[in-house]
Every structure is written in structure tokens, then in C-alpha cells.
Coordinates of C-alpha atoms in Angstrom, one line a residue:
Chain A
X1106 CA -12.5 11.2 18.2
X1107 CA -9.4 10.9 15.6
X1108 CA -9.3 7.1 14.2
X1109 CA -5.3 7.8 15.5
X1110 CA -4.5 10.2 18.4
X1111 CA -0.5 10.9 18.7
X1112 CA 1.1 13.6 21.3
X1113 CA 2.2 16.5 18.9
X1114 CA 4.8 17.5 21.6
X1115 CA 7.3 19.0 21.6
X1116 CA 9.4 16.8 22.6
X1117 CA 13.3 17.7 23.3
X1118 CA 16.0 15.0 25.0
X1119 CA 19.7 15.5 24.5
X1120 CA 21.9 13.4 22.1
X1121 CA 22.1 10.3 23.5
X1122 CA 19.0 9.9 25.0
X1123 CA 16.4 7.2 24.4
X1124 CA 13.3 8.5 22.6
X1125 CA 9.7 6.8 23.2
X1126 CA 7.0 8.0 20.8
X1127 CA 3.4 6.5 21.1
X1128 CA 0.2 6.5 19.4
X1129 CA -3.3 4.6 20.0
X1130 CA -5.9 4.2 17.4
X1131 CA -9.2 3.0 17.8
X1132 CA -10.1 1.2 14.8
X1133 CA -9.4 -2.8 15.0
X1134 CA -9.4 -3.4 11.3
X1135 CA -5.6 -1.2 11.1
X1136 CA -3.4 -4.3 10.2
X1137 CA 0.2 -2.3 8.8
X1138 CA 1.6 0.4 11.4
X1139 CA 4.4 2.9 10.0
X1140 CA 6.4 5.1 11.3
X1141 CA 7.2 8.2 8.9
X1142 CA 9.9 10.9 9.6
X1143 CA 9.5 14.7 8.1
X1144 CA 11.9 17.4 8.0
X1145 CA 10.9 20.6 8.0
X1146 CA 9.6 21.7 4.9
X1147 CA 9.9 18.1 2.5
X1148 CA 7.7 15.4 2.5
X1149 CA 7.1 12.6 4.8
X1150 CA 9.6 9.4 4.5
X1151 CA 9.0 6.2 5.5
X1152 CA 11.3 5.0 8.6
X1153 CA 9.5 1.6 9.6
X1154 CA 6.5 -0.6 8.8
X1155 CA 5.1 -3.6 10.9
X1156 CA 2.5 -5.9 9.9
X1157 CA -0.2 -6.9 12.6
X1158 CA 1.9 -7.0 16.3
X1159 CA 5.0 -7.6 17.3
X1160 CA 8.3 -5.7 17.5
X1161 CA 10.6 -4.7 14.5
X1162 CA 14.1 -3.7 15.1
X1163 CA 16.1 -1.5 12.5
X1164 CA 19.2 -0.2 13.8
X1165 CA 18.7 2.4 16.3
X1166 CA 15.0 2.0 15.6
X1167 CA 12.5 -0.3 16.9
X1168 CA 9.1 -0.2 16.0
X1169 CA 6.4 -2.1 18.4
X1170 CA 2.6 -3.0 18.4
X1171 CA 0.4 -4.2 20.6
X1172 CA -2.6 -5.0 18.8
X1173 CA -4.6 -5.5 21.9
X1174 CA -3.8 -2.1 23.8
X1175 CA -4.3 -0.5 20.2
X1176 CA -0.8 1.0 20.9
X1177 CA 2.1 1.5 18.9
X1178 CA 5.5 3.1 20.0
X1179 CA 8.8 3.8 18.2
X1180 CA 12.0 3.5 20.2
X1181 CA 14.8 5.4 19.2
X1182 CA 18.3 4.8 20.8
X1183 CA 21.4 6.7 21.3
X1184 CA 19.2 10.0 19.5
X1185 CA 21.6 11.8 17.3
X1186 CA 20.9 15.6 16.5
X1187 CA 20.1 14.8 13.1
X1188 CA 17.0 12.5 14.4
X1189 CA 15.5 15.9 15.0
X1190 CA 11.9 15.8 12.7
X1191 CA 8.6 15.1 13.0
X1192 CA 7.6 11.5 13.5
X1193 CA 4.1 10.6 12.1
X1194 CA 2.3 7.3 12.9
X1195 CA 0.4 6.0 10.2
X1196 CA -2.1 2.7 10.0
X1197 CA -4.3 1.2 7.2
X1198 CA -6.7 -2.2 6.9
X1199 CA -5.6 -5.0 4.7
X1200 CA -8.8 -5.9 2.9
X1201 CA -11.9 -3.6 2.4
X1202 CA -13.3 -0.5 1.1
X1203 CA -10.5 1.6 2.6
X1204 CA -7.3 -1.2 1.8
X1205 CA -4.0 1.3 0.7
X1206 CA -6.0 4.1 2.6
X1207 CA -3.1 5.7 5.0
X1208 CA -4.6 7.3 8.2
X1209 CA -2.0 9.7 10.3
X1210 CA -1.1 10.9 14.0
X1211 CA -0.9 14.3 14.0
X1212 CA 2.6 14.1 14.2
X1213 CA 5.2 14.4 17.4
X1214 CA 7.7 16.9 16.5
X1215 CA 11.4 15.7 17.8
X1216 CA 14.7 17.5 19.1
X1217 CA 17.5 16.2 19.9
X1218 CA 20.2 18.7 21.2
X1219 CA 24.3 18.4 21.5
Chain B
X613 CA 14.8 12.6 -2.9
X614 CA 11.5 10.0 -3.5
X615 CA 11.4 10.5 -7.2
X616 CA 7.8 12.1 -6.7
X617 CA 7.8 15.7 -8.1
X618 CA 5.3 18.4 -7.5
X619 CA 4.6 21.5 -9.1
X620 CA 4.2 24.6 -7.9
X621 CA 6.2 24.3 -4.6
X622 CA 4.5 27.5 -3.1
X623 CA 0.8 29.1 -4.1
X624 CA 0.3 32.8 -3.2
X625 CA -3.1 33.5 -4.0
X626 CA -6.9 35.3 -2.8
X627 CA -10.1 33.9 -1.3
X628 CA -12.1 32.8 -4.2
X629 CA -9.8 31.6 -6.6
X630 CA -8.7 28.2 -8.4
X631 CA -5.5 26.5 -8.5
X632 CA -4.2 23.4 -9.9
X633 CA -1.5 21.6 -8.2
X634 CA 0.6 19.1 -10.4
X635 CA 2.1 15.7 -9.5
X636 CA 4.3 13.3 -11.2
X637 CA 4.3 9.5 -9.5
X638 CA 7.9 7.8 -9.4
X639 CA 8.4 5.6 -12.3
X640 CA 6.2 2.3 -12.6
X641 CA 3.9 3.8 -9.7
X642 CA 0.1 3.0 -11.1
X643 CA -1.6 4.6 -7.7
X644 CA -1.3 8.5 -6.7
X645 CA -2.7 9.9 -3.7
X646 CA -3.1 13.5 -2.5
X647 CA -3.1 14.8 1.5
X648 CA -3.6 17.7 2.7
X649 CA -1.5 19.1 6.2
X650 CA -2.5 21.4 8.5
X651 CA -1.3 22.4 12.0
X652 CA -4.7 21.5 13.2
X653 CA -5.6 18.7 11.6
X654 CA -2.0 17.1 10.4
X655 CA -2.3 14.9 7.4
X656 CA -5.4 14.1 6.0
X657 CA -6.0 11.9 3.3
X658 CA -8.2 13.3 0.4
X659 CA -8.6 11.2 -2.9
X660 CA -6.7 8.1 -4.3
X661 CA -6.9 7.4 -8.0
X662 CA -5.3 4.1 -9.6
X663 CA -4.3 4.0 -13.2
X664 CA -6.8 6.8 -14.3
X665 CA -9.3 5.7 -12.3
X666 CA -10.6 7.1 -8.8
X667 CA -10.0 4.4 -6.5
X668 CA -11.1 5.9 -2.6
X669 CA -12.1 9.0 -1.4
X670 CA -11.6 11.1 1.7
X671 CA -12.6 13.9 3.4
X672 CA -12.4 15.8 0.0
X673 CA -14.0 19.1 -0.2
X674 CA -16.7 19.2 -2.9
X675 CA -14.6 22.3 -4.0
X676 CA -11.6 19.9 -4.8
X677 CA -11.4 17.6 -7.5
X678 CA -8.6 15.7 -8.9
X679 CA -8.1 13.5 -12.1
X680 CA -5.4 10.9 -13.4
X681 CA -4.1 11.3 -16.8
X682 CA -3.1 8.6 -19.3
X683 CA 1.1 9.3 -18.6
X684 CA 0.0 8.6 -14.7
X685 CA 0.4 12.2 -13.8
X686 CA -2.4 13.9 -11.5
X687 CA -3.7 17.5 -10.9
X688 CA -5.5 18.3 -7.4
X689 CA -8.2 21.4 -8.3
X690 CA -8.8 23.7 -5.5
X691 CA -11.6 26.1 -6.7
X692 CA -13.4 29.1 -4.4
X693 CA -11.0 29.3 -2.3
X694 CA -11.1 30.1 1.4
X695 CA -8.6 31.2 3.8
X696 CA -8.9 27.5 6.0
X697 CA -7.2 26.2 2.4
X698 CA -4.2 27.3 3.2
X699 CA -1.8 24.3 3.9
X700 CA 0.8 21.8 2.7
X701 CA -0.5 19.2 -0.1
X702 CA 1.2 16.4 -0.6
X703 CA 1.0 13.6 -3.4
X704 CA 2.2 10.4 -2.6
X705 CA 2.1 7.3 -5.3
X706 CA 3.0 3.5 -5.0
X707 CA 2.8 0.7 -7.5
X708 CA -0.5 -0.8 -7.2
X709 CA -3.5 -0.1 -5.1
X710 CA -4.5 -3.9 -4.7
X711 CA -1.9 -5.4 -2.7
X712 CA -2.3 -5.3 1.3
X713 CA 0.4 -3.2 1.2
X714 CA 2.5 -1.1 -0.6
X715 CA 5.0 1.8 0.5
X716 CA 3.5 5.0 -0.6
X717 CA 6.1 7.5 -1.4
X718 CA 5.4 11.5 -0.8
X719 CA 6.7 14.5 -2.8
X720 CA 7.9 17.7 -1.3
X721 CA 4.7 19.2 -1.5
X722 CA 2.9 22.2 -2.7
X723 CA 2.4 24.9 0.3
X724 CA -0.6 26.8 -0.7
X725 CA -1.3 30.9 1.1
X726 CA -4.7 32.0 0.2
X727 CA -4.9 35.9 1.4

């Protein structure tokens, strides 16, 4: 079992619509939660971190975790065409061996059409 | 653009070969790290190195090594090459490796074909 599991998708909403994307991890030392954003073909770009649970609210985005489920989502409102990406999950302790150590989803690749 | 550069941005080369994959960290970044993506196993982390030094290791191939020079640039060595190499490799860097957290940025990425 991956230390983060994330539905790869596809996933494909019109503009407009509200997006929910989810992933649950099993490993109870994971303290920071991000959310990253790829385009096809560049590197991944950081949209959202959290620290420990709670929800985080960035414009359209909002960012959640419940520490106790071992589940993160990312909410994205009004979805605009140009959301259209992938959207990795990504977790990592705050103290010990593995502290800066960033551990992925597989990724949840995103379209939003006209 | 996340001020991390990497050279080549495509590899085209044959089972059994070595490459060297080149990565420049953003300006003041002390920590680099490298990943590797593939469709099947989306991004993995390999090998952290902090100021020169190796700092964590992943699931890194014996195959692979990596170093940190004195200017903070890094090179990722893929040697004997085998067609389930081929993927994206990206380097990522951030200012220190010691805090709790610190934002790690990525380059573009180096997409290696080995034939």
C-alpha cells in the first residue's frame, strides 16, 4: 500500500462547476499537506499548504484536512478552463529521519470544459 | 517560471547507457532534490542533498547517483540503463533542509526515452 493513495481520474466537470479532489494517507506522522498543480509538460507548482488540520481558504481554493480520517481534499469553486491540470497531493513529517521528505498522490488529472 | 533550471529537457538514448542530468537551484536555495515520474508510479522521491552533502535517500536505484557541487548545482547519474528508466525527472530545491517546512520549488524537468 502507497503511504498516499489519490484517484488519478480523469476527472471532467464544465466551467463553473465545483471540483472535489481527495486523497488519504496512512502514515500519522504527515504534519504539512500540499496541494501542487502541473501543466502538461512543466513542473509541478505549489497551489496550497496546510499545517496539521484544519481548512485553508485561497480564493477559489480551499484546501481541508482531517487529521483523524487521514483525508485531505481540495475544493475548487466556480472551475475555469484554465484550472485544467494535474493536481498532486503531497505530505511530509515535521521532525525525524524523513523531515523535508515530500511524498505524492499519483496525481488527479483535471478538465474543465466551456 | 520557478527559477529552477534543468538541462537537457529531453534524453533520447539505448538500454545500457549513462546519462547525466543537470540542475541549477533558485538563488539562495541550499537544499536540491531530485524525483522521478512515471505513469505508474507518479512522483517518486529519489535523493535529497543539502549544501553538498547527502541529506535523505529514497527509493534510489543503486544505478543512480547524484552529487552537490560547491556553486549548489547538482547532477542525477543514470548509468546501465533500462527501458523502465524512461520517465520525467524533476529537481526541486528550497532554502534549507532543517526547518519543518520549506516550499520546494520544481524545474521543468528532464524527460528521459531509453530505446
Amino acid at each position: 500500500q502507497k503511504e498516499v493513495e489519490q484517484d488519478p481520474g480523469p476527472l471532467s466537470v464544465p466551467e463553473g462547476a465545483i471540483v472535489s479532489l481527495n486523497c488519504t494517507y496512512s502514515n500519522s506522522a504527515f504534519q504539512y499537506f500540499m496541494w501542487y498543480r502541473q501543466y502538461s509538460r512543466k513542473g509541478p507548482e505549489l497551489l496550497m499548504y496546510t499545517y496539521s488540520s484544519g481548512n485553508k481558504e485561497d480564493g477559489r481554493f480551499t484546501a481541508q484536512v482531517d487529521k483523524s480520517s487521514k483525508y485531505i481534499s481540495l475544493f475548487i469553486r466556480d472551475s475555469q478552463p484554465s484550472d485544467s491540470a494535474t493536481y498532486l497531493c503531497a505530505m511530509s513529517a515535521d521532525r525525524g529521519s524523513t523531515l523535508g521528505r515530500l511524498y505524492f498522490g499519483r496525481g488527479t488529472q483535471l478538465t474543465v470544459w466551456p | 517560471d520557478s527559477g529552477v533550471t534543468q538541462t537537457p529537457k529531453h534524453l533520447i538514448t539505448a538500454t545500457g547507457q549513462r546519462v547525466t542530468l543537470r540542475c541549477s537551484p533558485r538563488s539562495g536555495d541550499l537544499s536540491v532534490y531530485w524525483y522521478q515520474q512515471s505513469l505508474d508510479q507518479g512522483l517518486q522521491f529519489l535523493i535529497q542533498y543539502y549544501n553538498g552533502e547527502e541529506r535523505a535517500k529514497g527509493n534510489i536505484l543503486e544505478r543512480f547517483s547524484a552529487q552537490q557541487f560547491p556553486d549548489l548545482h547538482s547532477e542525477l547519474n543514470l548509468s546501465s540503463l533500462e527501458l523502465g528508466d524512461s520517465a520525467l525527472y524533476f529537481c526541486a530545491s528550497s532554502v534549507a533542509a532543517t526547518l519543518s517546512y520549506n516550499e520546494q520549488f520544481f524545474g521543468p524537468g528532464t524527460r528521459l526515452t531509453v530505446l
